[in-house]
PDB file of C-alpha atoms in Angstrom:
ATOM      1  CA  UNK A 134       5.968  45.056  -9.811  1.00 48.00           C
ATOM      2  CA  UNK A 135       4.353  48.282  -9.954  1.00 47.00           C
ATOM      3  CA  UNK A 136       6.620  49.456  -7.165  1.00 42.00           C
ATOM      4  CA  UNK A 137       9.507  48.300  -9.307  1.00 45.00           C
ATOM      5  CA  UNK A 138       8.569  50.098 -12.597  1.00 40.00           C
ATOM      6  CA  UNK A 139       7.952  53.309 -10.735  1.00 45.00           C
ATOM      7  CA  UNK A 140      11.096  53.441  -9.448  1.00 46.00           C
ATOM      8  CA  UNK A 141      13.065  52.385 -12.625  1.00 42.00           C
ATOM      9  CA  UNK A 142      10.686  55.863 -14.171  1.00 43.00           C
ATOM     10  CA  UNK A 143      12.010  57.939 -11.422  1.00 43.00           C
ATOM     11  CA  UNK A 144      15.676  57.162 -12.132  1.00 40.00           C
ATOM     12  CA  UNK A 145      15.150  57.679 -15.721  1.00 42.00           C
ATOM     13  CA  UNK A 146      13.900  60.938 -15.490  1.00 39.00           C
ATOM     14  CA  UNK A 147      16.664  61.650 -12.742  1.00 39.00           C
ATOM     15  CA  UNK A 148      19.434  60.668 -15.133  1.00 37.00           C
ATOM     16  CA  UNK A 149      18.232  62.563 -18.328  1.00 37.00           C
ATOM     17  CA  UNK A 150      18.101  65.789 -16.034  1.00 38.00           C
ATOM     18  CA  UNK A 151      21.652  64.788 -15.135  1.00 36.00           C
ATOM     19  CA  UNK A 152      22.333  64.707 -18.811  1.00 35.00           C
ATOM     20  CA  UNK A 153      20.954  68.095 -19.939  1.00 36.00           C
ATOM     21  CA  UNK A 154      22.131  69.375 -16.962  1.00 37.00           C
ATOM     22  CA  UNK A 155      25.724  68.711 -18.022  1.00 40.00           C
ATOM     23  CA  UNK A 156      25.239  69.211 -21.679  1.00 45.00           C
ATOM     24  CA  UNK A 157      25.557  72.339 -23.379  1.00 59.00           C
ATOM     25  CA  UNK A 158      22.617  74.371 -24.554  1.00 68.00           C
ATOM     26  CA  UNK A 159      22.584  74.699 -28.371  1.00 79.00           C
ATOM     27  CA  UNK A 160      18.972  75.895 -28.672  1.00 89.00           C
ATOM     28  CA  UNK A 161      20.100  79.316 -27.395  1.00 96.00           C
ATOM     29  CA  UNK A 162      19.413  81.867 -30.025  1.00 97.00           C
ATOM     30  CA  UNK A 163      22.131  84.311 -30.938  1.00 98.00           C
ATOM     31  CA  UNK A 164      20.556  87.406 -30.566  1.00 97.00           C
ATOM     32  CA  UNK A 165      19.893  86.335 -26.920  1.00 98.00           C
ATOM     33  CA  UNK A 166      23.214  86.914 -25.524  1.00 98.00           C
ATOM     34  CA  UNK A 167      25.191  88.430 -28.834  1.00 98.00           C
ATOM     35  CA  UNK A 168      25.516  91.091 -31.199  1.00 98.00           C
ATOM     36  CA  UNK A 169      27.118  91.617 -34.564  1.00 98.00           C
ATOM     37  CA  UNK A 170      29.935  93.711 -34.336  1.00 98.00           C
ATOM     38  CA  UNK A 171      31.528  94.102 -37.977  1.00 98.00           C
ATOM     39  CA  UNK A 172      31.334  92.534 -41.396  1.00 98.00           C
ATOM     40  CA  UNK A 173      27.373  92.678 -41.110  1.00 98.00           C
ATOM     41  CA  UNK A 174      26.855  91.225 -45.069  1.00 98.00           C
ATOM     42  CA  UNK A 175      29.596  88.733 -44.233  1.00 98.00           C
ATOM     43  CA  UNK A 176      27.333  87.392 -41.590  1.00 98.00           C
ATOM     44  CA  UNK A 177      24.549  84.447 -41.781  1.00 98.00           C
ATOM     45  CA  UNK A 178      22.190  82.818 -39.041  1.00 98.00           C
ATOM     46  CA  UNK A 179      21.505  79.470 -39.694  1.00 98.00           C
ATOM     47  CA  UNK A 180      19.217  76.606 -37.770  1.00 97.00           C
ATOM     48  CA  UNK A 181      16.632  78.948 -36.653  1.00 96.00           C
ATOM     49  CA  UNK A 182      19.206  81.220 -35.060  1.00 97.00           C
ATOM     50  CA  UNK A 183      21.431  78.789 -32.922  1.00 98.00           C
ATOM     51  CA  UNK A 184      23.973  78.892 -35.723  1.00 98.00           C
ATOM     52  CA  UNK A 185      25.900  81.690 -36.801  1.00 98.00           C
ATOM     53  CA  UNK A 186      28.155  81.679 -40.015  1.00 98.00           C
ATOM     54  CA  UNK A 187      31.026  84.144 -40.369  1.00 98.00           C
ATOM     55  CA  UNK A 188      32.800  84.255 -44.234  1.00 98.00           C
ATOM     56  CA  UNK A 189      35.614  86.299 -45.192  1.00 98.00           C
ATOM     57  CA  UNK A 190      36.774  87.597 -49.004  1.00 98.00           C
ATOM     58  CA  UNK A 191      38.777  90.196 -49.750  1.00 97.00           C
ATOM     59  CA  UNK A 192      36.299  93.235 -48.981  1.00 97.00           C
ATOM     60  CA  UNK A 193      36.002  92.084 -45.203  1.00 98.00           C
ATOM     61  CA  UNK A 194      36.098  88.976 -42.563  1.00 98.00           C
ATOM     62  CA  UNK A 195      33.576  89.778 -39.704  1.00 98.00           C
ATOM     63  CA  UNK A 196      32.695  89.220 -36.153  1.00 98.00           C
ATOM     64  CA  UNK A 197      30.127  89.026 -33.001  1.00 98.00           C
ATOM     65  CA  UNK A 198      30.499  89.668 -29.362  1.00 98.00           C
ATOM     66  CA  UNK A 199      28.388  89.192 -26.315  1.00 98.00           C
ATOM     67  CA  UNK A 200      25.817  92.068 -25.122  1.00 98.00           C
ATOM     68  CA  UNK A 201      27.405  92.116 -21.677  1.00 97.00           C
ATOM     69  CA  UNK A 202      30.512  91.596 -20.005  1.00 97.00           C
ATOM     70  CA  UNK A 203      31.467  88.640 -17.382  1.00 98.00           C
ATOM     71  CA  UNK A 204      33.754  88.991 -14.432  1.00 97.00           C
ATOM     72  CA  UNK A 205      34.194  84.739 -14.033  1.00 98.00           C
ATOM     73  CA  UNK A 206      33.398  82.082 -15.806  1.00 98.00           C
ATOM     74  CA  UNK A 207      33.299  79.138 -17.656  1.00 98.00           C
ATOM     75  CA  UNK A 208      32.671  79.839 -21.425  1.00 98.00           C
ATOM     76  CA  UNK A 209      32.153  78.021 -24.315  1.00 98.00           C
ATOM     77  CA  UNK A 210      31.139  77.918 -28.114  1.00 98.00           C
ATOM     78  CA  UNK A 211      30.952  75.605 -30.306  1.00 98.00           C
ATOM     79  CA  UNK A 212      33.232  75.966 -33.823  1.00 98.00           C
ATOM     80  CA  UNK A 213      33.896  74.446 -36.901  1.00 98.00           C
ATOM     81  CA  UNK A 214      36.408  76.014 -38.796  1.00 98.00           C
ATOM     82  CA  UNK A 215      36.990  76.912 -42.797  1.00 98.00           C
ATOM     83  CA  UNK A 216      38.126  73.563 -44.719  1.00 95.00           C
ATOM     84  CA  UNK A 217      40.012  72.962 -47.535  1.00 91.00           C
ATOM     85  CA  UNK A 218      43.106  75.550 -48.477  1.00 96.00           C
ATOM     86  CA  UNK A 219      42.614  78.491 -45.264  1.00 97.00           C
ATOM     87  CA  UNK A 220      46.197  79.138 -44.931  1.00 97.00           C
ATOM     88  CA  UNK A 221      46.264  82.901 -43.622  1.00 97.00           C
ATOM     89  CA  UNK A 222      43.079  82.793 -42.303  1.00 98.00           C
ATOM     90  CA  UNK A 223      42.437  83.766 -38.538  1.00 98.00           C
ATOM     91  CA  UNK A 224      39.750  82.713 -36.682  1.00 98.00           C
ATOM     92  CA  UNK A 225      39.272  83.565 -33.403  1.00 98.00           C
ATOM     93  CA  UNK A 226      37.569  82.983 -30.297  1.00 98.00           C
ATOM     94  CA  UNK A 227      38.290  84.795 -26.986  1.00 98.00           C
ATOM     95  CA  UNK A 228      37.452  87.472 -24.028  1.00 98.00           C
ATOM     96  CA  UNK A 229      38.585  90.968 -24.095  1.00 98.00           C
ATOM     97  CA  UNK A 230      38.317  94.138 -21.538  1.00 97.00           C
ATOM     98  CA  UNK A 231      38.402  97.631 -22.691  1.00 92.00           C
ATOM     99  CA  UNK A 232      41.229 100.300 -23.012  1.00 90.00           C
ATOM    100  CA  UNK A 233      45.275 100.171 -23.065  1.00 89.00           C
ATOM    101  CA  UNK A 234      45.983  98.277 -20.266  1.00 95.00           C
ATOM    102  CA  UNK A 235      43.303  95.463 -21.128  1.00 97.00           C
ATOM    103  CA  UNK A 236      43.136  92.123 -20.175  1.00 98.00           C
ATOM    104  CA  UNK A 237      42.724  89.108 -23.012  1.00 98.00           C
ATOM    105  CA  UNK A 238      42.299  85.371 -23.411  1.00 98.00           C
ATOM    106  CA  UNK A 239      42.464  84.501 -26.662  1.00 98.00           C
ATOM    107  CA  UNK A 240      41.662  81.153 -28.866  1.00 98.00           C
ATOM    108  CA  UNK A 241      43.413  81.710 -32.158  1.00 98.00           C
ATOM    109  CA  UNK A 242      42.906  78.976 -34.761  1.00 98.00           C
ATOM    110  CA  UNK A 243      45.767  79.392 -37.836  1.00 98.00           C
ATOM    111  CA  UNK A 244      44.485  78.274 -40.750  1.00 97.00           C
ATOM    112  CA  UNK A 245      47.037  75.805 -43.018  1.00 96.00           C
ATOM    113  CA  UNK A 246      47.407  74.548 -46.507  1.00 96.00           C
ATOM    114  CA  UNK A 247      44.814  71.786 -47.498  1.00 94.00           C
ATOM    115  CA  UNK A 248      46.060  68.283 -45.864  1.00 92.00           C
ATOM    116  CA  UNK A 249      48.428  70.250 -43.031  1.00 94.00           C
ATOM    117  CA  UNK A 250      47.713  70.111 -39.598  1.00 94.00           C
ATOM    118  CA  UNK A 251      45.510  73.601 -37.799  1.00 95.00           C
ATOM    119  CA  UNK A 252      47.805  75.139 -34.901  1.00 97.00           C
ATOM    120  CA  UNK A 253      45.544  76.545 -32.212  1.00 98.00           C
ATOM    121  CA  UNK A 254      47.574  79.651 -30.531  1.00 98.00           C
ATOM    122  CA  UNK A 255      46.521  80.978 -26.711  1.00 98.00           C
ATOM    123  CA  UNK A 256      47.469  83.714 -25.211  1.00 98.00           C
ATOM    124  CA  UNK A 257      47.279  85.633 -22.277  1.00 98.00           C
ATOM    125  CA  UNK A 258      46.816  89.442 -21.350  1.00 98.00           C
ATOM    126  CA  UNK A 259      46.978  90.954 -17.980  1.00 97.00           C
ATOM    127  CA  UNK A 260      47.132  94.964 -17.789  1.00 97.00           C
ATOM    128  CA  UNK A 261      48.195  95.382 -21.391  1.00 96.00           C
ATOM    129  CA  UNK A 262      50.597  92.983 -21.127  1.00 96.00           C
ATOM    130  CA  UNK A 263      50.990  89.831 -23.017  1.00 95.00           C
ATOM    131  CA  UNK A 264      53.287  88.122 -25.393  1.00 95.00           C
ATOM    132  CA  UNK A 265      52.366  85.042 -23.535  1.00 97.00           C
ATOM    133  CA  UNK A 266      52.177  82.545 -26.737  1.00 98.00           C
ATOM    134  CA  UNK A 267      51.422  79.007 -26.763  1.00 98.00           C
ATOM    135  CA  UNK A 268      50.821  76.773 -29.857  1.00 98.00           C
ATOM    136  CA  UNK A 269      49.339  73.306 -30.222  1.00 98.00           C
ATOM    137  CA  UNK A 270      48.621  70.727 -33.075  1.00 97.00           C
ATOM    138  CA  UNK A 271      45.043  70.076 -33.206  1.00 96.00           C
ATOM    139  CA  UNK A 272      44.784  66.019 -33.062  1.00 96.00           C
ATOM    140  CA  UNK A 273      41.604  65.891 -35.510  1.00 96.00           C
ATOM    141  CA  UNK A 274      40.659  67.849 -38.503  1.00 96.00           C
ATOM    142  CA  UNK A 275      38.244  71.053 -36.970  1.00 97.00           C
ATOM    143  CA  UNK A 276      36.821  71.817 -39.932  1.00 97.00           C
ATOM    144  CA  UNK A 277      35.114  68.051 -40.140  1.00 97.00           C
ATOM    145  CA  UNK A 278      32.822  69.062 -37.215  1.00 98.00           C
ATOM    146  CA  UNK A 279      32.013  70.655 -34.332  1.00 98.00           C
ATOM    147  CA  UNK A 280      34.318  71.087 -31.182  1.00 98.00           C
ATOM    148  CA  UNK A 281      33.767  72.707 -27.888  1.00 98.00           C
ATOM    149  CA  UNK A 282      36.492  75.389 -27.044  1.00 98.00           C
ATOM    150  CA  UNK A 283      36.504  76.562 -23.501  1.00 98.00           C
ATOM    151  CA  UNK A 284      37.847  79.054 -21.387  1.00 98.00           C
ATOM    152  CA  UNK A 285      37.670  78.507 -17.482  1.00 98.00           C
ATOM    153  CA  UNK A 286      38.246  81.633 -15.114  1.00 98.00           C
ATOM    154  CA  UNK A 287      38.464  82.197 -11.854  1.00 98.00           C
ATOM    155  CA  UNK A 288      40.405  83.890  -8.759  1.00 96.00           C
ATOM    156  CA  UNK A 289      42.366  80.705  -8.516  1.00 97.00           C
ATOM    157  CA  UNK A 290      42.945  79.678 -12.413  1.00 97.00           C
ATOM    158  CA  UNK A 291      42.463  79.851 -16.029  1.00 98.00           C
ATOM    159  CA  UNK A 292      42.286  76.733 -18.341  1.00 98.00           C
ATOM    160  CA  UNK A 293      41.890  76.410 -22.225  1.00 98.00           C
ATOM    161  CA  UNK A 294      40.141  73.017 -23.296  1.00 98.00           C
ATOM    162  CA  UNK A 295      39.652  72.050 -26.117  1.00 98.00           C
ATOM    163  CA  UNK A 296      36.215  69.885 -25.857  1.00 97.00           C
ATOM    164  CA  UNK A 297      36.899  68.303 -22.084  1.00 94.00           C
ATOM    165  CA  UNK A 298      40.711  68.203 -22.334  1.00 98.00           C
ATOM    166  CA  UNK A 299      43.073  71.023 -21.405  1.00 98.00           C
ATOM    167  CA  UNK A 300      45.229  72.527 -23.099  1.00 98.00           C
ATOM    168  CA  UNK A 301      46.524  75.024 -20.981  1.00 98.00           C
ATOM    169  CA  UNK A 302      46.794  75.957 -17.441  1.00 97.00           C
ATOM    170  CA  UNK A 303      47.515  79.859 -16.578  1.00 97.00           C
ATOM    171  CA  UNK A 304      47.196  80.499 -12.494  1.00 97.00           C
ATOM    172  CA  UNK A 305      46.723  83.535 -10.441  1.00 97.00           C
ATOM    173  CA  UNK A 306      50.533  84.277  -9.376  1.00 96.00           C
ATOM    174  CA  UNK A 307      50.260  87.707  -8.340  1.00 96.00           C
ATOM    175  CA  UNK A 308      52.013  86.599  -5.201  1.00 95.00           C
ATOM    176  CA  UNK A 309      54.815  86.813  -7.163  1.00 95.00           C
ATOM    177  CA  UNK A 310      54.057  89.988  -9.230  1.00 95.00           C
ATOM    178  CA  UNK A 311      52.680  87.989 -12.350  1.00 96.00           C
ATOM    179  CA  UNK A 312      49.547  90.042 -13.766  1.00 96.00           C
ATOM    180  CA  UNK A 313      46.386  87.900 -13.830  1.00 97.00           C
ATOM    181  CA  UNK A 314      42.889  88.932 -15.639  1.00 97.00           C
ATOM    182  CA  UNK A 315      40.626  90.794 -12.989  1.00 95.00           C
ATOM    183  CA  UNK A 316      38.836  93.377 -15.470  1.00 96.00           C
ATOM    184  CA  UNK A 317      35.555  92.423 -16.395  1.00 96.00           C
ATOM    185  CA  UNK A 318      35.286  91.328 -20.500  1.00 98.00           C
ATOM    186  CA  UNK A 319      33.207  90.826 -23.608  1.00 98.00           C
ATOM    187  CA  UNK A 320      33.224  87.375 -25.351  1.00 98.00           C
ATOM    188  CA  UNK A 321      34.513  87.975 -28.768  1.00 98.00           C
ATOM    189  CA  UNK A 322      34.531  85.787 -32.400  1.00 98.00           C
ATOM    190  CA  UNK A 323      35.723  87.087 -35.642  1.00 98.00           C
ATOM    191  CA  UNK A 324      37.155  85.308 -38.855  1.00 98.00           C
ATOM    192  CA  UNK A 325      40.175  87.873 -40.582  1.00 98.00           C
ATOM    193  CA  UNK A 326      42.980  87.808 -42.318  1.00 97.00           C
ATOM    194  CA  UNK A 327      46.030  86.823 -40.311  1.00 96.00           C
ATOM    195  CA  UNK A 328      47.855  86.573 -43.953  1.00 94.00           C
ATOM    196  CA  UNK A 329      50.716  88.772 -42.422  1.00 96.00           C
ATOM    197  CA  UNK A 330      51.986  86.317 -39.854  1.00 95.00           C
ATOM    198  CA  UNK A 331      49.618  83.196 -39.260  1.00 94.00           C
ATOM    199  CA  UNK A 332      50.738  80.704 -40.739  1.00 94.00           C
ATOM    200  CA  UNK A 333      54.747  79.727 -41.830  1.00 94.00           C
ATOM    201  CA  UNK A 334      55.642  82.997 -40.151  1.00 94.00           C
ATOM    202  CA  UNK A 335      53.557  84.724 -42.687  1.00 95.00           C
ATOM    203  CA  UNK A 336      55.612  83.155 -45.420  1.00 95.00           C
ATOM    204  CA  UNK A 337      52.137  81.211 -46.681  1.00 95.00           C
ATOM    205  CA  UNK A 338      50.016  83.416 -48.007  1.00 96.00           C
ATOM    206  CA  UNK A 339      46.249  83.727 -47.990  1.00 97.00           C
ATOM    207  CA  UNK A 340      44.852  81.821 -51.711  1.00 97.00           C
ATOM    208  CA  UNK A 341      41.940  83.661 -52.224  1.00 97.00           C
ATOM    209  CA  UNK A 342      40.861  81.906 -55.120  1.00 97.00           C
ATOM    210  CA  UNK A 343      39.424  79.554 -52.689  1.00 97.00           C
ATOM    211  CA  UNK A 344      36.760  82.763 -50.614  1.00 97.00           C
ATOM    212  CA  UNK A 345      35.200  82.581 -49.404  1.00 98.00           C
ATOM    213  CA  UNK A 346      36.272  81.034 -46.399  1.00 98.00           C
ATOM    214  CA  UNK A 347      33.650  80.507 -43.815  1.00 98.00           C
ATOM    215  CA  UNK A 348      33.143  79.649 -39.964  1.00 98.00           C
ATOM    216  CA  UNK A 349      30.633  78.179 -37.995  1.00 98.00           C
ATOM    217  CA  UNK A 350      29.729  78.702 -34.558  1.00 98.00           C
ATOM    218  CA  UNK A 351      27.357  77.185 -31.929  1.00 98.00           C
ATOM    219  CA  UNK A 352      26.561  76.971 -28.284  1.00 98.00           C
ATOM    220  CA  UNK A 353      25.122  80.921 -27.332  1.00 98.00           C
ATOM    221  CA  UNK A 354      24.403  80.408 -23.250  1.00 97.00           C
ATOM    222  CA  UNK A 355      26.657  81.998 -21.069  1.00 98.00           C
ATOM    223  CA  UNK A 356      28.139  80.650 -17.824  1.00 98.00           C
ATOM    224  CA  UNK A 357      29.244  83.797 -16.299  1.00 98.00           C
ATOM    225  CA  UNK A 358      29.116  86.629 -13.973  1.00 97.00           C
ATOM    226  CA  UNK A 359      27.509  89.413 -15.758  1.00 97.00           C
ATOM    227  CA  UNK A 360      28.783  92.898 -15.082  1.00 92.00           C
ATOM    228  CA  UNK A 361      26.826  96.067 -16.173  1.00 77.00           C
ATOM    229  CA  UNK A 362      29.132  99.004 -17.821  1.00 59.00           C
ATOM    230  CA  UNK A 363      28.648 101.222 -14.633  1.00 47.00           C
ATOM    231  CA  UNK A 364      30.580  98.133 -12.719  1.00 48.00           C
ATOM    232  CA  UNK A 365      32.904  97.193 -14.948  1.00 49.00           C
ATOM    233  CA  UNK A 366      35.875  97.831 -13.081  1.00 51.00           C
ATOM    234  CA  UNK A 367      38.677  95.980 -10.549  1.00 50.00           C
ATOM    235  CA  UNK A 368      37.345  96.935  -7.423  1.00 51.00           C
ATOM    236  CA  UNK A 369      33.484  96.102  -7.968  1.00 67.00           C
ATOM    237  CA  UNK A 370      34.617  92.608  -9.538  1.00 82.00           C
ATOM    238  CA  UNK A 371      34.476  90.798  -5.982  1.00 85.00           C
ATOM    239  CA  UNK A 372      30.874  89.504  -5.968  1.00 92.00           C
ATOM    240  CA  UNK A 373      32.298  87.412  -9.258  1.00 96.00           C
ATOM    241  CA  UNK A 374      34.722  85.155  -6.792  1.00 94.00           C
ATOM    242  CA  UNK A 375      31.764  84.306  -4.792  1.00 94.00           C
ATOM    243  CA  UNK A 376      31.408  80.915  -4.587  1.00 93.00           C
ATOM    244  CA  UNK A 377      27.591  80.788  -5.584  1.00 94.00           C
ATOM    245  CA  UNK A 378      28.937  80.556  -9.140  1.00 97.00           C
ATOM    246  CA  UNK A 379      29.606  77.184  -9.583  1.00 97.00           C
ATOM    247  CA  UNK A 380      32.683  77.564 -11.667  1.00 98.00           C
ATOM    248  CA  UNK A 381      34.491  79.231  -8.325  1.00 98.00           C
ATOM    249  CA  UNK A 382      33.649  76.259  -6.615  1.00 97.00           C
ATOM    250  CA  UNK A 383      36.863  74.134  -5.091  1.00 96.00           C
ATOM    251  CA  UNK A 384      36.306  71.720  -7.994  1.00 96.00           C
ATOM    252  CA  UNK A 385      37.581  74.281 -10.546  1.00 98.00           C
ATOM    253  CA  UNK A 386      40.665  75.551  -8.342  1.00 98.00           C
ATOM    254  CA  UNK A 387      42.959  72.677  -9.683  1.00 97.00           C
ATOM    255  CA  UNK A 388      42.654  70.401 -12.211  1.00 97.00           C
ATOM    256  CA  UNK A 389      41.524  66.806 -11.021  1.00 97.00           C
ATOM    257  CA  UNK A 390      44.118  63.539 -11.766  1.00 97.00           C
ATOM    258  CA  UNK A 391      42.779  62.716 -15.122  1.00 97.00           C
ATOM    259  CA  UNK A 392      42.820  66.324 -15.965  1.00 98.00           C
ATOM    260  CA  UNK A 393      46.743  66.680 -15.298  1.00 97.00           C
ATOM    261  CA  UNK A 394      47.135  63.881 -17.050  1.00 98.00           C
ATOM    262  CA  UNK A 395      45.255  64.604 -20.549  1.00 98.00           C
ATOM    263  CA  UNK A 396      47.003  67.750 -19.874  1.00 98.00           C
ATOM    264  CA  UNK A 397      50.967  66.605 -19.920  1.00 97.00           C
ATOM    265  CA  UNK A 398      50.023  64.564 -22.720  1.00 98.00           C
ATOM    266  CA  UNK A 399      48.834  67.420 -25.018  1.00 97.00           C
ATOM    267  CA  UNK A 400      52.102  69.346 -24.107  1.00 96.00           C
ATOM    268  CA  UNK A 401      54.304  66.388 -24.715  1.00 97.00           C
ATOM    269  CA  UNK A 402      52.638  65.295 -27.994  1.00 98.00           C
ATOM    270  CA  UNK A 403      50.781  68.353 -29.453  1.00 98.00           C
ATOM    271  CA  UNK A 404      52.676  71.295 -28.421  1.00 98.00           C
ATOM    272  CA  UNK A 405      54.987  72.994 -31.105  1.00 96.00           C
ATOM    273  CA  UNK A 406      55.757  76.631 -29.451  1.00 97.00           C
ATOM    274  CA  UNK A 407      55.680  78.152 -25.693  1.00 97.00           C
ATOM    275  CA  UNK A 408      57.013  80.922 -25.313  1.00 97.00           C
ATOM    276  CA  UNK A 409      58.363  79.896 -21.554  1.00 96.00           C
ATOM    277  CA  UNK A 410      61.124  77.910 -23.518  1.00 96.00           C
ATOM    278  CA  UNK A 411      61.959  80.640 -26.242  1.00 97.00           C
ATOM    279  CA  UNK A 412      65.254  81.774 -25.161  1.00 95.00           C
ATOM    280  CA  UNK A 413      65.552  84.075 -27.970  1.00 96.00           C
ATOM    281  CA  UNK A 414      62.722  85.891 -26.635  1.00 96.00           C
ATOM    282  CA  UNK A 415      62.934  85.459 -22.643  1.00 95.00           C
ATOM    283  CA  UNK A 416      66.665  84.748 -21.757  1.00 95.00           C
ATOM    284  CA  UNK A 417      65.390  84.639 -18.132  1.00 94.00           C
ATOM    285  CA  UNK A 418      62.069  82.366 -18.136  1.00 93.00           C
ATOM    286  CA  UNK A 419      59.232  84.782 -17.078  1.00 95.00           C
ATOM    287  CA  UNK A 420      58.364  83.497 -13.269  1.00 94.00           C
ATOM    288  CA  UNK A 421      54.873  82.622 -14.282  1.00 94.00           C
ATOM    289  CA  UNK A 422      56.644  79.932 -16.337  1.00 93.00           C
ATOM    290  CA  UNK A 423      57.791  77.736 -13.831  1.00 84.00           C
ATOM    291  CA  UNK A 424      54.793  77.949 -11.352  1.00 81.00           C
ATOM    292  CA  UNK A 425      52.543  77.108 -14.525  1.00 71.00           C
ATOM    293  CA  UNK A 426      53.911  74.275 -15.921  1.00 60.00           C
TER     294      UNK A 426
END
């Protein structure tokens, strides 16, 4: 009996480890990994520092960005976005290199009229270039809660996923002459006004009568490859496709059955712009777009 119970203890503990193993670590402070960046008095920490809240009026919006920059990895944070009337309003979650020809993965969240649906825009730079949109309907409300937003990268792939399910697949074709992100980057947030463009074409404009709008963000650790400033370049980003980093493992080449799955669904139900099909825009689909879908 004793035997028994010991056991049935050791498999306990064995599965909770499995748990917080898996889950993601919200007790990370901010100031751990991140910095403010801009809009300093538009900026509050919350929960003992493992919440940061970002507000925009019409003096400013503001922003954060990680202390270091990553060569791989698989990154997330945790967002809720402004409720209520944020039509015009940007917020913005995504990785970013330095200088002209920089590289860019960007979560863009397009903020709507009160009771209409939040499109969530990627995109994708490689050497400056990028004009690589895609848009989705968001199938919940994001500003009731919390979701995860991730970015995977690797040498073989990047994938946007919104909490476990992807929402976009973008793979290393430079076989073919397609650009794919190699430059090391900075994880960046900011909330701003996108009043120009975001949302209707910029034909809906921003009410401010309902600032100020605010954003909340979670989730501070940081699965990556951290790269120094001296290093921060192409040729020194090899030790980052090594596959002691468990998101260049052959797991994270592909996505698995389920994966693909989710994954045609969202773009069959929830998509509402890709730029592989504008015609208007690329007469000739560019050749990433048939390899990646």
């Amino acid at each position: 009996m004793q035997y028994h119970f010991s056991i049935l203890a050791l498999l306990s503990i064995f599965f909770f480890f499995i748990r917080v193993g898996f889950a993601d670590d919200n007790t990370v402070k901010f100031d751990e990994n991140y910095v403010i960046t801009w809009g300093n008095d538009h900026v509050l920490s919350l929960n003992q520092d493992t919440e940061i809240q970002l507000s925009m009026d019409k003096s400013s919006g503001a922003g954060f960005g990680s202390k270091l920059s990553y060569g791989t990895g698989f990154f997330n944070m945790r967002i809720k976005l402004p409720d209520k009337d944020s039509a015009g309003v940007v917020t913005a979650y995504y990785l970013t290199s330095k200088g002209n020809k920089h590289d860019e993965l960007d979560f863009e969240f397009l903020g709507n009229r009160e009771g209409k649906p939040i499109s969530l825009q990627t995109n994708v730079f490689a050497g400056g270039v990028g004009n690589r949109e895609q848009r989705v309907i968001l199938w919940f409300d994001p500003s009731a809660d919390f979701h995860n937003y991730r970015i995977l990268w690797n040498q073989h792939q990047i994938v946007f996923y919104v909490d476990d399910i992807p929402i976009r697949v973008f793979k290393n074709n430079t076989n073919i002459g397609v650009g794919y992100p190699s430059q090391a980057m900075k994880i960046e947030a900011s909330l701003w006004d996108g009043d120009s463009w975001a949302t209707d074409g910029g034909q809906t404009k921003i009410n401010w009568s309902m600032a100020p709008f605010k954003a909340h963000f979670q989730g501070f650790d940081i699965s990556g490859c951290p790269k120094t400033d001296s290093n921060n370049n192409n040729n020194n980003n090899k030790d980052c496709f090594l596959p002691e980093h468990w998101w260049n493992s052959k797991k994270y080449w592909t996505l698995d059955s389920k994966q693909k799955t989710n994954f045609k669904n969202v773009r069959k139900k929830y998509m509402n712009y890709d730029y592989c099909s504008d015609q208007k825009r690329y007469p000739v689909p560019p050749p990433e777009c048939l390899v990646n879908s």
